[in-house]
PDB file of C-alpha atoms in Angstrom:
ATOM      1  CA  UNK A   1    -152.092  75.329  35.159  1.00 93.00           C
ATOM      2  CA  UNK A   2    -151.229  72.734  33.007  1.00 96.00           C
ATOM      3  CA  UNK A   3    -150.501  73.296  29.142  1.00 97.00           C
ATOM      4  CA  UNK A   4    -150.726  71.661  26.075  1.00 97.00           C
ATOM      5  CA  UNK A   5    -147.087  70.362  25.030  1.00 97.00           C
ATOM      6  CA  UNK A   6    -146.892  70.871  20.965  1.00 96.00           C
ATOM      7  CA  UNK A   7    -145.624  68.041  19.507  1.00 94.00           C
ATOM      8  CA  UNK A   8    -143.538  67.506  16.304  1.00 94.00           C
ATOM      9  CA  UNK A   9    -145.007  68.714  13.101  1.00 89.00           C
ATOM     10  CA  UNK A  10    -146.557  71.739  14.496  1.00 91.00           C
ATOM     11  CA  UNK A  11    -145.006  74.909  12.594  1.00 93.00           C
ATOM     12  CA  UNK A  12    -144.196  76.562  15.876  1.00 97.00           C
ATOM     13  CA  UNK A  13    -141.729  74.507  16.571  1.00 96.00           C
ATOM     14  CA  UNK A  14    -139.771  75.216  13.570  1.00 96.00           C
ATOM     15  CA  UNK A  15    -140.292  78.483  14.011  1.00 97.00           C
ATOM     16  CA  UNK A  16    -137.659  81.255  15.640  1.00 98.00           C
ATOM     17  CA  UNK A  17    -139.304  82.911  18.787  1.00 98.00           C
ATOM     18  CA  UNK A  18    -139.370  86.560  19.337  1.00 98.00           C
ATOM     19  CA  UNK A  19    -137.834  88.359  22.489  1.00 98.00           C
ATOM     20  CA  UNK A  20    -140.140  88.481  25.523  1.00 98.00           C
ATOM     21  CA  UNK A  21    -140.112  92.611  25.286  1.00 97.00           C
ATOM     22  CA  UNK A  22    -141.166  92.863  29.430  1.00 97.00           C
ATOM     23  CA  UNK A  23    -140.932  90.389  32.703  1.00 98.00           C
ATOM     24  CA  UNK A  24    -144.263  91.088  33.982  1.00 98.00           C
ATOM     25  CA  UNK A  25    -146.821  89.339  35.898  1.00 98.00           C
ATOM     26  CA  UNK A  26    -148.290  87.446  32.730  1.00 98.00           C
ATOM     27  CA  UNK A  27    -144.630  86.182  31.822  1.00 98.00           C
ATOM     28  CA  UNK A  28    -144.152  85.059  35.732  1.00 98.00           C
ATOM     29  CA  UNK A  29    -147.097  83.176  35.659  1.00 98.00           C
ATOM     30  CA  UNK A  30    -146.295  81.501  32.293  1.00 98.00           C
ATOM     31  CA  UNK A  31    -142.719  80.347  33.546  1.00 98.00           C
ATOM     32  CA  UNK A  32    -145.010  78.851  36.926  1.00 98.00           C
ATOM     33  CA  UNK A  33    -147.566  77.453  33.955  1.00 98.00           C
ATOM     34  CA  UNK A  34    -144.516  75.794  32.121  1.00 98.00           C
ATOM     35  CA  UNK A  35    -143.156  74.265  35.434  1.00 98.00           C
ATOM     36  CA  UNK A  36    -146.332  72.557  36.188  1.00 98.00           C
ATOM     37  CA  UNK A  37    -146.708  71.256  32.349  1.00 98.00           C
ATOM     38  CA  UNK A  38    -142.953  70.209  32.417  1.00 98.00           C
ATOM     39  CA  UNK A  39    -143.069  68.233  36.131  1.00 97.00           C
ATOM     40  CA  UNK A  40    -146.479  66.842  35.170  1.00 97.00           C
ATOM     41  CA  UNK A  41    -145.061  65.711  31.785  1.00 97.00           C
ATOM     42  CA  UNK A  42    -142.092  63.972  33.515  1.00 96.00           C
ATOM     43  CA  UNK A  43    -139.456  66.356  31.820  1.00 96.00           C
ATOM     44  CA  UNK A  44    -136.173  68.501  32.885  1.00 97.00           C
ATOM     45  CA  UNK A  45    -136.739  71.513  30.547  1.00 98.00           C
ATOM     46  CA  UNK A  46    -139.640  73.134  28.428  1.00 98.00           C
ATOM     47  CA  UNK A  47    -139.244  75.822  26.284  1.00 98.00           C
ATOM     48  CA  UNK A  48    -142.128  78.718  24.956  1.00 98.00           C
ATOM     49  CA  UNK A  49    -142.427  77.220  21.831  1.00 98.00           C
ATOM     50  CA  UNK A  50    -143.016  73.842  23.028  1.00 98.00           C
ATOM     51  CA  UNK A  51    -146.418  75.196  24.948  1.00 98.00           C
ATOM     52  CA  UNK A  52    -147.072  77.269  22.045  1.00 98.00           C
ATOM     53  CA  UNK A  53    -145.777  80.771  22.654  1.00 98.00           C
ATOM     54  CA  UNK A  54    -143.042  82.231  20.744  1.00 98.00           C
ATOM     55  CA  UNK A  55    -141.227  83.751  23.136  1.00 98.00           C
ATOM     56  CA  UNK A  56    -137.625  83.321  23.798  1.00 98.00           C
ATOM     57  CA  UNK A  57    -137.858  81.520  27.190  1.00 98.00           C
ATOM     58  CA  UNK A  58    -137.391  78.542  28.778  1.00 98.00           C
ATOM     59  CA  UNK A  59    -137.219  76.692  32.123  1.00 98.00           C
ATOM     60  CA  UNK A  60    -135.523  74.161  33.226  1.00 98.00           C
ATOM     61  CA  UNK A  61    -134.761  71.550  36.650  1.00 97.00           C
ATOM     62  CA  UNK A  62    -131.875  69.585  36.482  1.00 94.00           C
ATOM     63  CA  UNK A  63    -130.522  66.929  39.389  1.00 90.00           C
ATOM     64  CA  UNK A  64    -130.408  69.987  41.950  1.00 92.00           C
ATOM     65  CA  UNK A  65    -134.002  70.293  41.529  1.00 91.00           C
ATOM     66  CA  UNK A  66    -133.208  73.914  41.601  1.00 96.00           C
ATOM     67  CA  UNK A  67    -136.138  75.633  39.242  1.00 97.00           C
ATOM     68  CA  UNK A  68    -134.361  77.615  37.045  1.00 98.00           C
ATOM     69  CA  UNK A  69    -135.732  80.481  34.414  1.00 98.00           C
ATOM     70  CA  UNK A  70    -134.324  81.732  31.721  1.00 98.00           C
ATOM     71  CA  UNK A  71    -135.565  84.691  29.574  1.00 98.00           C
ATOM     72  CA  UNK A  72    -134.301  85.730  26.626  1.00 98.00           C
ATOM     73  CA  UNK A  73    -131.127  83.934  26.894  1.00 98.00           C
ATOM     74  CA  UNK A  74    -127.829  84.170  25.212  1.00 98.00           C
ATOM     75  CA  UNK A  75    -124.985  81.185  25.330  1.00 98.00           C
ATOM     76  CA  UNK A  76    -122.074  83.311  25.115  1.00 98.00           C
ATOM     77  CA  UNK A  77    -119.358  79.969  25.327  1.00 98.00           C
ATOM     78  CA  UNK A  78    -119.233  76.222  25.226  1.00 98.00           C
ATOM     79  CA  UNK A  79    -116.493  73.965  26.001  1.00 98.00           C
ATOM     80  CA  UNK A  80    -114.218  72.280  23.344  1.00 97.00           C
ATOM     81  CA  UNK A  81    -114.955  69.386  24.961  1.00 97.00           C
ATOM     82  CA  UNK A  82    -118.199  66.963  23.622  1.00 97.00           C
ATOM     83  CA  UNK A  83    -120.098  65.034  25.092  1.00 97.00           C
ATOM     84  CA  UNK A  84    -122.847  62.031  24.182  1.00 96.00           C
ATOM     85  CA  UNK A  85    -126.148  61.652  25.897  1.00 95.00           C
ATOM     86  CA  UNK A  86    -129.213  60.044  24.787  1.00 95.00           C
ATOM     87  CA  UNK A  87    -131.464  62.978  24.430  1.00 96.00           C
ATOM     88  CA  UNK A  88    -135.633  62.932  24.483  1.00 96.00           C
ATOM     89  CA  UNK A  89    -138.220  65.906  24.206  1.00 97.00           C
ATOM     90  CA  UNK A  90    -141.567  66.614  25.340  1.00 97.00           C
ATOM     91  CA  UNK A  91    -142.637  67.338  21.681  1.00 96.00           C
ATOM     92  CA  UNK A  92    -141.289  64.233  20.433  1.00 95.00           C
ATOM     93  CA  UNK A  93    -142.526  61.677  23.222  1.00 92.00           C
ATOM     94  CA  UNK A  94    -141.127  58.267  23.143  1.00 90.00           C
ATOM     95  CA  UNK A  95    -137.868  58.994  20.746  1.00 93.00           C
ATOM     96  CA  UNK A  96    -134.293  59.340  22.141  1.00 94.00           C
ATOM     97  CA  UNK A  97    -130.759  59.910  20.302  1.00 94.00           C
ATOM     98  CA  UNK A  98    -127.464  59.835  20.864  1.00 95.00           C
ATOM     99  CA  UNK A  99    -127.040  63.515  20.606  1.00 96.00           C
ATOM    100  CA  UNK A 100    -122.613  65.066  21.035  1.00 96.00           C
ATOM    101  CA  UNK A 101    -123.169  68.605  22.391  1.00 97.00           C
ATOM    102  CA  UNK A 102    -120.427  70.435  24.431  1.00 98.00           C
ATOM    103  CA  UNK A 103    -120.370  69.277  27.929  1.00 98.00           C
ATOM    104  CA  UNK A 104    -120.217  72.908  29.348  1.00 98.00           C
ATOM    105  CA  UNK A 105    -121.499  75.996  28.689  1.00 98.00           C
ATOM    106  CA  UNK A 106    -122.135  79.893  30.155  1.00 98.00           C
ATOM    107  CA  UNK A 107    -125.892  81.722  29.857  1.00 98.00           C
ATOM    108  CA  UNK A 108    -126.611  85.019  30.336  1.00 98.00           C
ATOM    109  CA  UNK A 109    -130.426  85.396  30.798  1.00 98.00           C
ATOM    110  CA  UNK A 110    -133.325  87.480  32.815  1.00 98.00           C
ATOM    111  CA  UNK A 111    -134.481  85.450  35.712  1.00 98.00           C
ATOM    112  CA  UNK A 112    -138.500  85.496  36.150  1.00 97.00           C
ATOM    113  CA  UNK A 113    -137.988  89.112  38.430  1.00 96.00           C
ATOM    114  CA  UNK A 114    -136.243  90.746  34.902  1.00 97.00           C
ATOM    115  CA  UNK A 115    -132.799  90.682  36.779  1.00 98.00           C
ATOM    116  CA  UNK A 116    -129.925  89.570  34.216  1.00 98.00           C
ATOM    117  CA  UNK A 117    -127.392  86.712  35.499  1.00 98.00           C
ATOM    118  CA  UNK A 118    -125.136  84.627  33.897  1.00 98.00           C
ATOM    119  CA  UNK A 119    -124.384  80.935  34.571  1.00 98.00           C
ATOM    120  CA  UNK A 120    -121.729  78.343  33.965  1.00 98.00           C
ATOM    121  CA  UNK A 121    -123.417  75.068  33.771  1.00 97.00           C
ATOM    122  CA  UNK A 122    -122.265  71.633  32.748  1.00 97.00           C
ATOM    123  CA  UNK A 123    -123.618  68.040  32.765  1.00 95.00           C
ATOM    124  CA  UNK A 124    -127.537  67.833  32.839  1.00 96.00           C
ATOM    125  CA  UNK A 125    -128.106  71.612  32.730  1.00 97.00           C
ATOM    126  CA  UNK A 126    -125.619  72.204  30.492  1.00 98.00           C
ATOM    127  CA  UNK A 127    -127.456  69.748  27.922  1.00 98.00           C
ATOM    128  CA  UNK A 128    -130.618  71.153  29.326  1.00 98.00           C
ATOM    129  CA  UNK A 129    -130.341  74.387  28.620  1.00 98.00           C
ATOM    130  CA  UNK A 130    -128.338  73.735  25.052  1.00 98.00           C
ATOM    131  CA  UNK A 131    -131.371  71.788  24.047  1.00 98.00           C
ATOM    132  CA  UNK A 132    -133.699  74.296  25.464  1.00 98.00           C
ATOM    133  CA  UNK A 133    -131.562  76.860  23.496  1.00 98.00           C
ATOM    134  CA  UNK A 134    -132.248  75.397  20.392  1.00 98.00           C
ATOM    135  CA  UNK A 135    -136.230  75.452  20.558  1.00 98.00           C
ATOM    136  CA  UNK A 136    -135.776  79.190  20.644  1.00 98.00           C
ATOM    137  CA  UNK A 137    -134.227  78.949  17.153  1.00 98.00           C
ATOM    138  CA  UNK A 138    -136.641  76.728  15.800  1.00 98.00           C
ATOM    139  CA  UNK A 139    -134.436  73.256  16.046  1.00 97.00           C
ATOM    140  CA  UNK A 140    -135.770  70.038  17.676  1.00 97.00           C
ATOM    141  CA  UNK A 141    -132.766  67.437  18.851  1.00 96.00           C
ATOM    142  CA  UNK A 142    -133.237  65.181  15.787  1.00 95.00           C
ATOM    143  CA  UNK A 143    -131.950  67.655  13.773  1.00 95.00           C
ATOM    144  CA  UNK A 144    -128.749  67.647  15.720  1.00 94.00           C
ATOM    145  CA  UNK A 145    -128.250  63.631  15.017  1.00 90.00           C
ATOM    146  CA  UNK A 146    -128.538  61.184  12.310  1.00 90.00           C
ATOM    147  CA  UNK A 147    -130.496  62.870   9.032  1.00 90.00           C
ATOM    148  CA  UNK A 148    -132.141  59.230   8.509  1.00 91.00           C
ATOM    149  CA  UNK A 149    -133.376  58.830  11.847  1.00 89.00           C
ATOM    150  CA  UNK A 150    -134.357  62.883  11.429  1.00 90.00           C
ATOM    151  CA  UNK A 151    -136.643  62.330   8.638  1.00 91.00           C
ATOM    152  CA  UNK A 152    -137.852  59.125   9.423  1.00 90.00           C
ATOM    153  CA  UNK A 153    -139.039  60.882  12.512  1.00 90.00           C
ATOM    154  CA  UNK A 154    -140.455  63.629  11.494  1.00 89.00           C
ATOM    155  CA  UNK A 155    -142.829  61.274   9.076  1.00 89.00           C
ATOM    156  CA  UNK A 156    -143.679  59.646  11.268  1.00 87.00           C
ATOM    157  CA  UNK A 157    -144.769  62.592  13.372  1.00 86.00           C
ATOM    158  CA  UNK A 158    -146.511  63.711  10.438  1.00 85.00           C
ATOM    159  CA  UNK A 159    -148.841  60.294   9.623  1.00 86.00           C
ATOM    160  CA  UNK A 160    -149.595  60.497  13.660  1.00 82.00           C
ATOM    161  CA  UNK A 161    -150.846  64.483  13.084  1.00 82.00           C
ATOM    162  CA  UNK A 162    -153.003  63.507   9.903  1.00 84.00           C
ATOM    163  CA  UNK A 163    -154.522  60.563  11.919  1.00 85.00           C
ATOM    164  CA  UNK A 164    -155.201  62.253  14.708  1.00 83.00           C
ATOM    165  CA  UNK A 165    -157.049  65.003  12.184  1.00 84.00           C
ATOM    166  CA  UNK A 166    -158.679  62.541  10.387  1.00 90.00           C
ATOM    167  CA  UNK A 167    -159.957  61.176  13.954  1.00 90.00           C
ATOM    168  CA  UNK A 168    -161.079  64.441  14.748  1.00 88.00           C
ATOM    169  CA  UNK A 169    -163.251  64.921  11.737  1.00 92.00           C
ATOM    170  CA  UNK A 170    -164.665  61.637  11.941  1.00 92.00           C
ATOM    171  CA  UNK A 171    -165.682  62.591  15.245  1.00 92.00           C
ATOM    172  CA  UNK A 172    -167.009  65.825  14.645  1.00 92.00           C
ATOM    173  CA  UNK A 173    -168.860  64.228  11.798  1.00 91.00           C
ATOM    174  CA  UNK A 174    -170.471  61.814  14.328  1.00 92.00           C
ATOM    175  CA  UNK A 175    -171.803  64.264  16.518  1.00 90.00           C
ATOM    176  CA  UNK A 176    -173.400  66.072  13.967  1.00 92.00           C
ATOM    177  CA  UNK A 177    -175.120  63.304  12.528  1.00 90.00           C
ATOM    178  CA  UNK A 178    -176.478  62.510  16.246  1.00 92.00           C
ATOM    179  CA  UNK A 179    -177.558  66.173  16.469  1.00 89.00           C
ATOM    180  CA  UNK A 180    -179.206  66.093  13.269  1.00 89.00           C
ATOM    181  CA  UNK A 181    -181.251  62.604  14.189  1.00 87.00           C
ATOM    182  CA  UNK A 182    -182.334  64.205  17.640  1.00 90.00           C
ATOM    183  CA  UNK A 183    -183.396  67.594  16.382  1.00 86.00           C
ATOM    184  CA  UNK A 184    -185.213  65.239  13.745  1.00 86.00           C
ATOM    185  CA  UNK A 185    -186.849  63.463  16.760  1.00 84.00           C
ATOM    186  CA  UNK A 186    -187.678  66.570  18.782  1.00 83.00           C
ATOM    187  CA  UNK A 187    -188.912  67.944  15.066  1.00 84.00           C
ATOM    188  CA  UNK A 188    -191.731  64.776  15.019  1.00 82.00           C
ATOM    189  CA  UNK A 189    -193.104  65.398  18.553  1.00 79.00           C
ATOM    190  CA  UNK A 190    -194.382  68.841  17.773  1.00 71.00           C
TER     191      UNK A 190
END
């Protein structure tokens, strides 16, 4: 099933998800859920805030097209050495940034049958799952680049959110004007 992708501005993703206390049939079928949303979307990672749920887990499919699950996660080490890449999100479609994150790092997770592992990653799924990582805590990429660009951003997020709003009550406005006028109608003919 595909899900709704929260965008920027939405308090969830600012907020710090809670540990996923069992890997159960509902959680297996939300990682599945997330895949679909994050393939569909055109993405290589999608976190539980970014679909809504505060839950500390993400997925994630890097050049190996391996699908990958992590729950509950834990970066234990990163590399000394940085690296740049022009980072984008789901929640904040059409905006990239030159984001310097290390260019390796180890996990230690549950995979989607509860059984722990830990992985060394680096390249894409090391910048993947460090990106990932920080929807957990409540941090979107911006916040790891220029402040300007940050808040310029994230007003601009914000003026799309109160549009979109004010579109919606406009519309819901409409319709009940057109209800009124045919109950009106319907009212006349008895």
């Amino acid at each position: 099933m595909i899900l709704d992708i929260v965008k920027l501005g939405e308090d969830i993703l600012r907020e710090k998800a809670e540990p996923v206390a069992e890997v159960n049939d509902e959680i297996r079928q939300l990682a599945e859920d997330m895949f679909d949303t994050m393939i569909e979307a055109d993405g290589v990672g999608l976190a539980g805030p970014q679909v809504g749920k505060k839950l500390r887990m993400f997925v994630a499919m890097a050049d190996d097209d391996v699908r990958r699950v992590f729950i509950n996660p834990q970066i234990i080490k990163t590399s000394e050495e940085l690296g740049d890449y022009d980072e984008g999100c789901l929640s904040i479609p059409q905006v990239y940034e030159t984001i310097r994150r290390p260019v390796k790092v180890t996990v230690q997770a549950l995979n989607e049958n509860g059984k722990p592992f830990t992985l060394e990653a680096d390249g894409l799924l090391a910048r993947i799952i460090q990106h990932e990582y920080d929807h957990l805590d409540g941090i979107v990429f911006i916040d790891r680049g220029d402040k300007d660009f940050a808040e310029k951003t994230t007003a601009q997020f914000k003026k799309r959110q109160e549009r979109a709003e004010q579109k919606r009550k406009e519309k819901e406005a409409k319709a009940r004007k057109i209800a009124a006028k045919i109950a009106a109608k319907e009212a006349k003919k008895k």
